[in-house]
mmCIF file of C-alpha atoms and ligand atoms in Angstrom:
data_model
loop_
_atom_site.group_PDB
_atom_site.id
_atom_site.type_symbol
_atom_site.label_atom_id
_atom_site.label_comp_id
_atom_site.label_asym_id
_atom_site.label_seq_id
_atom_site.Cartn_x
_atom_site.Cartn_y
_atom_site.Cartn_z
ATOM 1 C CA MET A 1 -0.182 -0.441 -0.048
ATOM 2 C CA THR A 2 1.743 3.534 -0.786
ATOM 3 C CA ILE A 3 0.972 6.521 1.319
ATOM 4 C CA ASN A 4 -1.652 7.696 -0.499
ATOM 5 C CA GLU A 5 -3.557 4.938 -0.140
ATOM 6 C CA LYS A 6 -6.046 4.547 2.689
ATOM 7 C CA PRO A 7 -7.196 0.929 4.256
ATOM 8 C CA VAL A 8 -10.847 0.180 2.960
ATOM 9 C CA SER A 9 -13.774 0.118 5.297
ATOM 10 C CA SER A 10 -13.718 -2.429 8.106
ATOM 11 C CA SER A 11 -17.348 -3.189 6.216
ATOM 12 C CA PRO A 12 -17.834 -6.402 4.213
ATOM 13 C CA ALA A 13 -16.152 -4.845 0.942
ATOM 14 C CA LEU A 14 -18.191 -5.382 -2.633
ATOM 15 C CA VAL A 15 -15.850 -7.407 -4.494
ATOM 16 C CA ASP A 16 -16.975 -9.050 -7.559
ATOM 17 C CA PRO A 17 -16.744 -12.532 -8.802
ATOM 18 C CA PHE A 18 -13.100 -11.435 -10.671
ATOM 19 C CA GLY A 19 -11.774 -10.087 -7.671
ATOM 20 C CA ARG A 20 -12.170 -6.724 -8.408
ATOM 21 C CA GLN A 21 -13.612 -4.645 -5.023
ATOM 22 C CA VAL A 22 -16.016 -1.635 -5.784
ATOM 23 C CA THR A 23 -14.822 1.728 -4.388
ATOM 24 C CA TYR A 24 -16.322 3.970 -7.054
ATOM 25 C CA LEU A 25 -20.680 5.035 -7.400
ATOM 26 C CA ARG A 26 -21.519 6.843 -9.916
ATOM 27 C CA VAL A 27 -25.022 8.362 -9.289
ATOM 28 C CA SER A 28 -27.445 9.605 -11.797
ATOM 29 C CA VAL A 29 -29.632 11.514 -9.939
ATOM 30 C CA THR A 30 -32.327 12.906 -12.517
ATOM 31 C CA ASP A 31 -32.695 11.751 -16.121
ATOM 32 C CA ARG A 32 -34.040 15.409 -16.631
ATOM 33 C CA CYS A 33 -31.562 17.772 -18.259
ATOM 34 C CA ASP A 34 -31.515 21.626 -19.080
ATOM 35 C CA PHE A 35 -29.681 20.473 -22.365
ATOM 36 C CA ARG A 36 -30.142 18.335 -25.582
ATOM 37 C CA CYS A 37 -26.804 17.629 -26.514
ATOM 38 C CA VAL A 38 -27.399 15.567 -29.903
ATOM 39 C CA TYR A 39 -24.793 12.758 -28.881
ATOM 40 C CA CYS A 40 -26.376 12.138 -25.725
ATOM 41 C CA MET A 41 -30.271 13.100 -26.134
ATOM 42 C CA SER A 42 -33.034 13.716 -28.614
ATOM 43 C CA GLU A 43 -34.467 16.539 -29.290
ATOM 44 C CA HIS A 44 -38.213 15.080 -27.712
ATOM 45 C CA MET A 45 -37.172 12.720 -24.570
ATOM 46 C CA THR A 46 -39.321 11.376 -23.031
ATOM 47 C CA PHE A 47 -38.902 11.297 -19.306
ATOM 48 C CA LEU A 48 -39.758 9.438 -16.540
ATOM 49 C CA PRO A 49 -43.050 9.357 -14.581
ATOM 50 C CA LYS A 50 -41.795 11.031 -10.583
ATOM 51 C CA PRO A 51 -43.089 7.908 -8.718
ATOM 52 C CA GLU A 52 -39.927 6.055 -10.400
ATOM 53 C CA ILE A 53 -37.750 8.761 -9.523
ATOM 54 C CA LEU A 54 -36.075 8.243 -5.991
ATOM 55 C CA THR A 55 -36.947 10.846 -3.683
ATOM 56 C CA LEU A 56 -33.739 12.521 -2.315
ATOM 57 C CA GLU A 57 -33.681 10.474 1.427
ATOM 58 C CA GLU A 58 -34.173 7.260 -0.963
ATOM 59 C CA LEU A 59 -30.991 7.873 -3.101
ATOM 60 C CA ASP A 60 -29.365 9.017 0.575
ATOM 61 C CA ARG A 61 -30.073 5.686 1.924
ATOM 62 C CA LEU A 62 -28.440 3.465 -0.803
ATOM 63 C CA CYS A 63 -25.171 6.514 -0.842
ATOM 64 C CA THR A 64 -25.016 5.199 2.562
ATOM 65 C CA ALA A 65 -25.470 1.336 1.932
ATOM 66 C CA PHE A 66 -23.175 1.391 -0.504
ATOM 67 C CA ILE A 67 -20.562 3.637 1.257
ATOM 68 C CA HIS A 68 -21.527 1.399 4.571
ATOM 69 C CA GLN A 69 -19.896 -1.886 1.730
ATOM 70 C CA GLY A 70 -16.787 0.478 1.163
ATOM 71 C CA VAL A 71 -17.558 2.551 -1.735
ATOM 72 C CA ARG A 72 -15.517 5.188 -0.914
ATOM 73 C CA ARG A 73 -15.745 8.028 -3.878
ATOM 74 C CA LEU A 74 -19.232 9.064 -5.110
ATOM 75 C CA ARG A 75 -20.187 10.913 -7.854
ATOM 76 C CA LEU A 76 -23.090 12.895 -8.839
ATOM 77 C CA THR A 77 -24.094 12.878 -12.524
ATOM 78 C CA GLY A 78 -27.494 12.839 -14.336
ATOM 79 C CA GLY A 79 -29.290 14.167 -16.844
ATOM 80 C CA GLU A 80 -28.096 17.236 -15.243
ATOM 81 C CA PRO A 81 -27.587 17.152 -11.286
ATOM 82 C CA LEU A 82 -28.160 20.394 -10.664
ATOM 83 C CA VAL A 83 -31.600 20.948 -11.918
ATOM 84 C CA ARG A 84 -32.716 18.581 -9.665
ATOM 85 C CA ARG A 85 -35.374 20.144 -7.179
ATOM 86 C CA ASP A 86 -33.924 20.382 -4.262
ATOM 87 C CA VAL A 87 -30.508 18.730 -5.138
ATOM 88 C CA MET A 88 -28.080 20.272 -2.345
ATOM 89 C CA THR A 89 -30.305 19.142 0.174
ATOM 90 C CA LEU A 90 -28.817 15.375 -1.189
ATOM 91 C CA ILE A 91 -25.630 17.117 -1.339
ATOM 92 C CA ARG A 92 -24.964 18.459 1.636
ATOM 93 C CA ASN A 93 -26.010 15.456 3.502
ATOM 94 C CA LEU A 94 -24.352 13.371 2.250
ATOM 95 C CA GLY A 95 -21.288 15.284 2.922
ATOM 96 C CA ARG A 96 -21.583 13.840 6.415
ATOM 97 C CA HIS A 97 -19.792 10.792 5.414
ATOM 98 C CA LEU A 98 -16.784 13.469 4.413
ATOM 99 C CA ASP A 99 -16.885 14.697 8.238
ATOM 100 C CA SER A 100 -17.313 10.893 9.467
ATOM 101 C CA GLY A 101 -14.329 9.839 6.738
ATOM 102 C CA ALA A 102 -16.295 7.042 5.472
ATOM 103 C CA LEU A 103 -16.149 8.684 2.096
ATOM 104 C CA ASP A 104 -12.378 10.627 0.283
ATOM 105 C CA GLU A 105 -14.355 11.803 -2.369
ATOM 106 C CA LEU A 106 -17.371 13.703 -3.043
ATOM 107 C CA THR A 107 -17.847 14.736 -6.745
ATOM 108 C CA ILE A 108 -20.185 15.975 -9.483
ATOM 109 C CA THR A 109 -20.444 15.787 -13.450
ATOM 110 C CA THR A 110 -22.300 18.741 -14.716
ATOM 111 C CA ASN A 111 -23.186 20.681 -18.044
ATOM 112 C CA GLY A 112 -22.380 23.309 -16.180
ATOM 113 C CA SER A 113 -25.511 25.433 -16.582
ATOM 114 C CA GLN A 114 -26.065 26.123 -12.950
ATOM 115 C CA LEU A 115 -23.251 26.418 -11.316
ATOM 116 C CA ALA A 116 -22.855 30.522 -10.952
ATOM 117 C CA ARG A 117 -25.890 29.541 -8.819
ATOM 118 C CA TYR A 118 -24.446 26.685 -6.695
ATOM 119 C CA ALA A 119 -20.683 26.888 -6.209
ATOM 120 C CA ASP A 120 -20.729 28.090 -2.984
ATOM 121 C CA ASP A 121 -22.805 25.515 -1.838
ATOM 122 C CA LEU A 122 -21.096 22.583 -3.250
ATOM 123 C CA TYR A 123 -17.864 23.871 -1.942
ATOM 124 C CA ALA A 124 -19.574 24.249 1.516
ATOM 125 C CA ALA A 125 -21.020 20.580 1.164
ATOM 126 C CA GLY A 126 -17.749 19.314 1.208
ATOM 127 C CA ILE A 127 -16.847 19.501 -2.999
ATOM 128 C CA ARG A 128 -13.540 20.196 -4.001
ATOM 129 C CA ARG A 129 -13.296 18.452 -7.083
ATOM 130 C CA ILE A 130 -16.522 18.964 -9.885
ATOM 131 C CA ASN A 131 -16.137 18.068 -14.588
ATOM 132 C CA VAL A 132 -17.846 19.860 -16.444
ATOM 133 C CA SER A 133 -18.574 19.424 -19.703
ATOM 134 C CA LEU A 134 -17.221 21.632 -22.811
ATOM 135 C CA ASP A 135 -17.215 20.350 -26.431
ATOM 136 C CA THR A 136 -16.529 23.705 -27.795
ATOM 137 C CA LEU A 137 -15.383 27.689 -26.773
ATOM 138 C CA ASN A 138 -17.377 28.634 -30.088
ATOM 139 C CA GLU A 139 -21.228 30.046 -29.319
ATOM 140 C CA GLY A 140 -22.513 29.085 -32.812
ATOM 141 C CA LEU A 141 -21.251 25.563 -32.434
ATOM 142 C CA PHE A 142 -22.154 25.078 -28.225
ATOM 143 C CA ALA A 143 -25.737 26.241 -29.353
ATOM 144 C CA ASP A 144 -25.796 23.750 -32.116
ATOM 145 C CA ILE A 145 -24.407 21.320 -29.898
ATOM 146 C CA THR A 146 -26.425 21.119 -26.766
ATOM 147 C CA ARG A 147 -29.331 22.827 -28.720
ATOM 148 C CA TRP A 148 -30.875 24.432 -25.577
ATOM 149 C CA GLY A 149 -27.412 25.231 -23.813
ATOM 150 C CA ARG A 150 -25.833 28.949 -23.939
ATOM 151 C CA LEU A 151 -22.303 29.624 -23.940
ATOM 152 C CA PRO A 152 -21.945 32.250 -21.706
ATOM 153 C CA GLN A 153 -24.223 31.308 -19.132
ATOM 154 C CA VAL A 154 -21.657 27.687 -19.046
ATOM 155 C CA LEU A 155 -18.206 29.772 -18.831
ATOM 156 C CA ASP A 156 -20.122 32.363 -16.163
ATOM 157 C CA GLY A 157 -20.815 29.063 -13.787
ATOM 158 C CA ILE A 158 -17.172 27.859 -14.382
ATOM 159 C CA ARG A 159 -15.729 30.892 -13.312
ATOM 160 C CA ALA A 160 -17.738 31.168 -10.293
ATOM 161 C CA ALA A 161 -16.271 27.384 -9.542
ATOM 162 C CA GLN A 162 -12.603 28.712 -9.538
ATOM 163 C CA LYS A 163 -13.570 31.864 -7.816
ATOM 164 C CA ALA A 164 -15.559 28.816 -5.635
ATOM 165 C CA GLY A 165 -12.218 27.163 -4.817
ATOM 166 C CA LEU A 166 -13.080 24.194 -6.945
ATOM 167 C CA GLN A 167 -11.078 22.341 -8.769
ATOM 168 C CA ILE A 168 -12.070 21.791 -12.498
ATOM 169 C CA LYS A 169 -11.870 19.460 -15.068
ATOM 170 C CA ILE A 170 -13.277 19.642 -18.539
ATOM 171 C CA ASN A 171 -15.099 16.811 -20.281
ATOM 172 C CA THR A 172 -14.732 17.090 -23.731
ATOM 173 C CA VAL A 173 -16.848 14.224 -26.454
ATOM 174 C CA ALA A 174 -14.455 13.784 -29.309
ATOM 175 C CA LEU A 175 -16.357 14.892 -32.562
ATOM 176 C CA ARG A 176 -15.053 13.858 -35.783
ATOM 177 C CA GLY A 177 -15.267 17.296 -38.018
ATOM 178 C CA ILE A 178 -17.301 19.118 -35.193
ATOM 179 C CA ASN A 179 -15.123 20.192 -32.892
ATOM 180 C CA GLU A 180 -11.930 18.185 -33.689
ATOM 181 C CA ALA A 181 -10.319 20.543 -35.376
ATOM 182 C CA GLU A 182 -10.981 23.022 -31.986
ATOM 183 C CA ILE A 183 -9.892 20.457 -29.582
ATOM 184 C CA PRO A 184 -6.109 22.018 -29.215
ATOM 185 C CA SER A 185 -7.095 25.469 -28.535
ATOM 186 C CA LEU A 186 -8.984 24.334 -25.946
ATOM 187 C CA ILE A 187 -6.849 22.150 -24.789
ATOM 188 C CA GLU A 188 -5.098 24.918 -23.985
ATOM 189 C CA TRP A 189 -7.787 27.180 -22.845
ATOM 190 C CA ALA A 190 -8.611 24.172 -20.509
ATOM 191 C CA HIS A 191 -4.819 24.280 -19.766
ATOM 192 C CA GLY A 192 -4.064 27.874 -19.589
ATOM 193 C CA GLU A 193 -7.199 28.466 -16.847
ATOM 194 C CA GLY A 194 -5.713 25.689 -14.535
ATOM 195 C CA HIS A 195 -7.956 23.468 -16.025
ATOM 196 C CA ASP A 196 -6.908 19.600 -16.954
ATOM 197 C CA LEU A 197 -8.809 18.207 -19.542
ATOM 198 C CA THR A 198 -9.658 14.510 -20.810
ATOM 199 C CA LEU A 199 -11.267 13.341 -24.030
ATOM 200 C CA ILE A 200 -13.614 11.054 -24.252
ATOM 201 C CA GLU A 201 -14.689 9.317 -27.566
ATOM 202 C CA THR A 202 -19.169 8.708 -28.314
ATOM 203 C CA MET A 203 -20.034 5.778 -26.779
ATOM 204 C CA PRO A 204 -23.051 3.936 -28.628
ATOM 205 C CA LEU A 205 -25.769 4.357 -26.076
ATOM 206 C CA GLY A 206 -29.282 5.155 -26.723
ATOM 207 C CA GLU A 207 -31.502 6.908 -29.494
ATOM 208 C CA ILE A 208 -30.349 10.402 -30.717
ATOM 209 C CA ASP A 209 -32.034 11.859 -33.651
ATOM 210 C CA GLY A 210 -28.580 11.142 -36.137
ATOM 211 C CA ASP A 211 -25.905 8.361 -37.123
ATOM 212 C CA ARG A 212 -23.485 8.004 -34.880
ATOM 213 C CA SER A 213 -20.870 6.722 -37.396
ATOM 214 C CA ASP A 214 -21.009 10.062 -38.370
ATOM 215 C CA GLN A 215 -20.194 11.777 -35.179
ATOM 216 C CA TYR A 216 -17.628 8.800 -33.799
ATOM 217 C CA LEU A 217 -13.612 9.927 -33.711
ATOM 218 C CA PRO A 218 -10.959 7.629 -32.698
ATOM 219 C CA LEU A 219 -9.129 8.961 -30.132
ATOM 220 C CA SER A 220 -5.873 7.348 -31.486
ATOM 221 C CA LYS A 221 -6.503 9.936 -34.229
ATOM 222 C CA VAL A 222 -6.192 12.748 -32.022
ATOM 223 C CA ARG A 223 -3.694 11.568 -30.011
ATOM 224 C CA ALA A 224 -1.482 11.394 -33.274
ATOM 225 C CA ASP A 225 -2.630 14.818 -34.605
ATOM 226 C CA LEU A 226 -1.476 16.328 -31.095
ATOM 227 C CA GLU A 227 1.756 14.265 -31.167
ATOM 228 C CA SER A 228 2.461 16.281 -34.774
ATOM 229 C CA ARG A 229 1.921 19.593 -32.646
ATOM 230 C CA TRP A 230 3.015 18.971 -29.522
ATOM 231 C CA THR A 231 4.798 16.372 -26.454
ATOM 232 C CA LEU A 232 2.737 14.296 -25.271
ATOM 233 C CA ILE A 233 4.332 12.473 -21.674
ATOM 234 C CA ASP A 234 2.333 9.441 -20.658
ATOM 235 C CA LEU A 235 1.904 9.361 -17.081
ATOM 236 C CA PRO A 236 1.676 5.960 -14.900
ATOM 237 C CA GLU A 237 -1.774 7.540 -13.305
ATOM 238 C CA ARG A 238 -4.550 4.572 -12.879
ATOM 239 C CA THR A 239 -8.637 5.740 -11.713
ATOM 240 C CA GLY A 240 -10.066 2.301 -12.022
ATOM 241 C CA GLY A 241 -11.533 3.663 -15.496
ATOM 242 C CA PRO A 242 -11.152 3.901 -18.825
ATOM 243 C CA ALA A 243 -9.160 6.595 -18.593
ATOM 244 C CA ARG A 244 -5.180 7.101 -19.086
ATOM 245 C CA TYR A 245 -3.059 10.760 -18.923
ATOM 246 C CA VAL A 246 -0.571 12.333 -20.511
ATOM 247 C CA ARG A 247 1.620 15.824 -19.721
ATOM 248 C CA ILE A 248 1.388 18.380 -22.320
ATOM 249 C CA GLU A 249 5.059 19.296 -21.726
ATOM 250 C CA GLU A 250 4.482 22.871 -24.051
ATOM 251 C CA THR A 251 1.099 23.758 -21.884
ATOM 252 C CA GLY A 252 2.320 21.953 -18.721
ATOM 253 C CA GLY A 253 -1.288 20.570 -18.150
ATOM 254 C CA LYS A 254 -2.813 16.947 -18.096
ATOM 255 C CA LEU A 255 -5.038 15.489 -20.577
ATOM 256 C CA GLY A 256 -7.204 12.493 -20.501
ATOM 257 C CA LEU A 257 -7.619 10.304 -23.300
ATOM 258 C CA ILE A 258 -11.113 8.587 -22.397
ATOM 259 C CA THR A 259 -11.322 5.258 -24.842
ATOM 260 C CA PRO A 260 -14.534 3.174 -23.567
ATOM 261 C CA LEU A 261 -14.579 1.604 -26.909
ATOM 262 C CA THR A 262 -11.696 -0.903 -25.947
ATOM 263 C CA HIS A 263 -11.407 -2.844 -23.532
ATOM 264 C CA ASN A 264 -8.173 -1.765 -21.934
ATOM 265 C CA PHE A 265 -9.038 -1.055 -18.542
ATOM 266 C CA CYS A 266 -11.939 -3.379 -17.149
ATOM 267 C CA GLU A 267 -9.586 -5.246 -15.625
ATOM 268 C CA SER A 268 -9.201 -2.906 -13.145
ATOM 269 C CA CYS A 269 -12.517 -1.841 -13.245
ATOM 270 C CA ASN A 270 -14.098 -0.727 -9.601
ATOM 271 C CA ARG A 271 -17.046 1.214 -10.103
ATOM 272 C CA VAL A 272 -20.844 0.512 -10.411
ATOM 273 C CA ARG A 273 -23.440 3.134 -11.870
ATOM 274 C CA LEU A 274 -27.140 4.051 -10.174
ATOM 275 C CA THR A 275 -29.971 5.473 -12.233
ATOM 276 C CA CYS A 276 -32.132 7.435 -10.578
ATOM 277 C CA THR A 277 -35.276 4.989 -10.708
ATOM 278 C CA GLY A 278 -32.589 2.638 -8.248
ATOM 279 C CA THR A 279 -31.539 0.548 -10.878
ATOM 280 C CA LEU A 280 -27.905 -0.458 -10.709
ATOM 281 C CA PHE A 281 -25.564 -1.033 -13.662
ATOM 282 C CA MET A 282 -22.511 -3.282 -12.989
ATOM 283 C CA CYS A 283 -21.108 -2.247 -16.353
ATOM 284 C CA LEU A 284 -21.588 0.381 -18.602
ATOM 285 C CA GLY A 285 -21.387 -1.544 -21.355
ATOM 286 C CA GLN A 286 -24.034 -4.070 -20.787
ATOM 287 C CA ASP A 287 -27.212 -4.062 -20.494
ATOM 288 C CA ASP A 288 -27.827 -6.716 -16.837
ATOM 289 C CA ALA A 289 -28.830 -4.719 -14.119
ATOM 290 C CA ALA A 290 -30.071 -5.535 -10.646
ATOM 291 C CA ASP A 291 -33.460 -3.230 -9.040
ATOM 292 C CA LEU A 292 -32.762 -1.767 -6.014
ATOM 293 C CA ARG A 293 -35.330 0.266 -5.129
ATOM 294 C CA ALA A 294 -37.928 -3.047 -4.727
ATOM 295 C CA PRO A 295 -35.739 -4.034 -1.861
ATOM 296 C CA LEU A 296 -35.074 -0.342 -1.281
ATOM 297 C CA ARG A 297 -39.080 -0.214 -0.801
ATOM 298 C CA ALA A 298 -39.729 -3.147 0.727
ATOM 299 C CA SER A 299 -38.545 -2.383 4.041
ATOM 300 C CA SER A 300 -36.779 0.354 5.865
ATOM 301 C CA ASP A 301 -34.620 -2.138 7.078
ATOM 302 C CA ASP A 302 -31.297 -1.841 5.116
ATOM 303 C CA ALA A 303 -31.122 -6.123 5.292
ATOM 304 C CA LEU A 304 -33.227 -6.453 1.829
ATOM 305 C CA LEU A 305 -31.190 -3.729 0.044
ATOM 306 C CA ASN A 306 -27.499 -5.119 1.244
ATOM 307 C CA ALA A 307 -28.231 -8.596 0.202
ATOM 308 C CA ALA A 308 -29.793 -7.060 -3.359
ATOM 309 C CA ILE A 309 -26.821 -5.163 -4.022
ATOM 310 C CA ALA A 310 -24.109 -7.818 -2.792
ATOM 311 C CA GLU A 311 -26.096 -10.377 -5.368
ATOM 312 C CA ALA A 312 -25.956 -7.235 -8.065
ATOM 313 C CA ILE A 313 -21.901 -7.587 -7.291
ATOM 314 C CA GLY A 314 -21.883 -11.553 -7.349
ATOM 315 C CA ARG A 315 -23.148 -10.563 -11.684
ATOM 316 C CA LYS A 316 -20.657 -7.961 -12.546
ATOM 317 C CA PRO A 317 -19.198 -8.789 -15.410
ATOM 318 C CA LYS A 318 -16.216 -8.982 -16.716
ATOM 319 C CA GLY A 319 -15.836 -6.885 -19.505
ATOM 320 C CA HIS A 320 -18.594 -4.561 -21.931
ATOM 321 C CA ASP A 321 -18.957 -5.012 -25.964
ATOM 322 C CA PHE A 322 -19.708 -1.936 -27.306
ATOM 323 C CA ILE A 323 -19.334 -1.197 -30.899
ATOM 324 C CA ILE A 324 -19.927 1.553 -33.504
ATOM 325 C CA ASP A 325 -20.270 0.968 -37.576
ATOM 326 C CA ARG A 326 -22.760 1.481 -40.453
ATOM 327 C CA ASP A 327 -23.707 -2.422 -40.713
ATOM 328 C CA ARG A 328 -24.975 -1.854 -37.568
ATOM 329 C CA PRO A 329 -27.863 1.113 -37.287
ATOM 330 C CA GLN A 330 -28.864 0.672 -33.586
ATOM 331 C CA PRO A 331 -27.100 1.749 -30.816
ATOM 332 C CA ALA A 332 -25.436 -0.801 -28.673
ATOM 333 C CA LEU A 333 -27.525 -0.237 -26.308
ATOM 334 C CA SER A 334 -31.287 0.613 -25.710
ATOM 335 C CA ARG A 335 -30.424 3.284 -22.732
ATOM 336 C CA HIS A 336 -29.037 6.782 -22.969
ATOM 337 C CA MET A 337 -26.206 8.025 -21.582
ATOM 338 C CA SER A 338 -28.632 10.624 -19.426
ATOM 339 C CA GLN A 339 -29.830 7.469 -17.487
ATOM 340 C CA THR A 340 -26.391 5.818 -15.981
ATOM 341 C CA GLY A 341 -24.535 9.368 -16.302
ATOM 342 C CA GLY A 342 -21.534 8.623 -18.069
HETATM 343 N N1 SAM B 401 -25.746 16.719 -17.777
HETATM 344 C C1 SAM B 401 -23.617 16.557 -17.379
HETATM 345 C C2 SAM B 401 -22.927 16.581 -17.692
HETATM 346 O O1 SAM B 401 -23.229 17.080 -19.623
HETATM 347 O O2 SAM B 401 -21.934 16.472 -17.637
HETATM 348 C C3 SAM B 401 -24.094 14.780 -17.050
HETATM 349 C C4 SAM B 401 -24.110 14.301 -17.481
HETATM 350 S S1 SAM B 401 -23.393 13.317 -18.901
HETATM 351 C C5 SAM B 401 -24.382 12.221 -19.285
HETATM 352 C C6 SAM B 401 -21.827 12.685 -18.132
HETATM 353 C C7 SAM B 401 -21.253 12.986 -19.410
HETATM 354 O O3 SAM B 401 -21.788 11.876 -20.391
HETATM 355 C C8 SAM B 401 -21.146 14.270 -20.203
HETATM 356 O O4 SAM B 401 -19.454 14.481 -20.427
HETATM 357 C C9 SAM B 401 -21.284 14.092 -21.592
HETATM 358 O O5 SAM B 401 -20.588 14.987 -22.541
HETATM 359 C C10 SAM B 401 -20.790 12.578 -22.111
HETATM 360 N N2 SAM B 401 -21.926 11.942 -22.709
HETATM 361 C C11 SAM B 401 -22.744 11.926 -22.855
HETATM 362 N N3 SAM B 401 -23.500 11.095 -24.109
HETATM 363 C C12 SAM B 401 -22.098 10.288 -24.253
HETATM 364 C C13 SAM B 401 -22.031 9.655 -25.415
HETATM 365 N N4 SAM B 401 -23.318 8.814 -25.825
HETATM 366 N N5 SAM B 401 -20.480 8.640 -25.968
HETATM 367 C C14 SAM B 401 -20.000 9.920 -25.226
HETATM 368 N N6 SAM B 401 -20.245 10.820 -23.905
HETATM 369 C C15 SAM B 401 -21.765 10.767 -24.195
HETATM 370 FE FE1 SF4 B 402 -27.787 17.127 -20.422
HETATM 371 FE FE2 SF4 B 402 -24.896 16.231 -20.313
HETATM 372 FE FE3 SF4 B 402 -26.655 14.663 -21.996
HETATM 373 FE FE4 SF4 B 402 -25.507 16.928 -22.495
HETATM 374 S S1 SF4 B 402 -24.629 15.571 -22.199
HETATM 375 S S2 SF4 B 402 -28.056 16.543 -22.677
HETATM 376 S S3 SF4 B 402 -25.693 17.991 -20.780
HETATM 377 S S4 SF4 B 402 -27.564 15.157 -19.524
#
């Protein structure tokens, strides 16, 4: 164990059949969003009826059950987490697990639209790092990609978050022929502002209004282009997810490359994803899921819930099965990223 590693919780750990310990939970707190990004949603989405959505108290209970079983990092996502009504109540309450030391980190992934309003509260609740999704700095293109978003609002949000003391990582989906040419200047901007930036390959999740194979831009190509301009130094850092990191010598900043279509990370996968209806996905790239809402609602005692969690982790698959190609027009998985939150 290195100095920075904390011993895992003394409660029974969640270990899957391949010996991987689940220490990271991503929770989608809502399927709704104030944007309609072209790679994520269709313009006319049907959202879930309210009774199906877990209440904030139920979300807290579920997260707490996972924390008691060894989850050390929690990321809230969506849809857009900050459009859920009273979401700050949930975040503040979850902050108690940071205070007690049961949780190492509480983070969110956001589109940034509501950050100007919430940045100070997020910091006060114990959040120190956030991911903000931003695919372009061109106002017109931003409106085209997000359909309903406004770039100045997001940039104001990022500034507010920085002022509040939050460390910001920019997430950028690499889109062929759309923001492809702008990627180097986005990286220069992010690194100049003191933010790391991570590039993400598009994933075939959910019906959208276009052809995904038109959007797909392999990061191997992006990396080759960047290497013709800058010196990229591989970093040994691993997070248990699909990201690989490099340092760009000329900008001094860190660049992440998320290639979920490769299998090179599954063996160290430490994460599971929970939807706002209480469905647990053990792998982002597989349809198998476990319903935790029924055991949660069946009793106020956590015994049924804990048993359901243990059973689900026992089914965590070895790896995923993503393919994007022109001969297969259907998405590999029918659910949207906004359901599981990425
Ligand atoms: N609304 C928040 C946001 O945009 O950051 C959180 C949820 S969003 C689903 C999480 C991340 O998934 C975003 O960075 C988004 O760009 C990414 N994403 C959405 N659909 C995707 C897809 N089909 N392929 C790859 N990334 C996707
Ligand atoms: Fe909303 Fe995030 Fe999906 Fe864009 S990527 S539509 S901001 S959930």
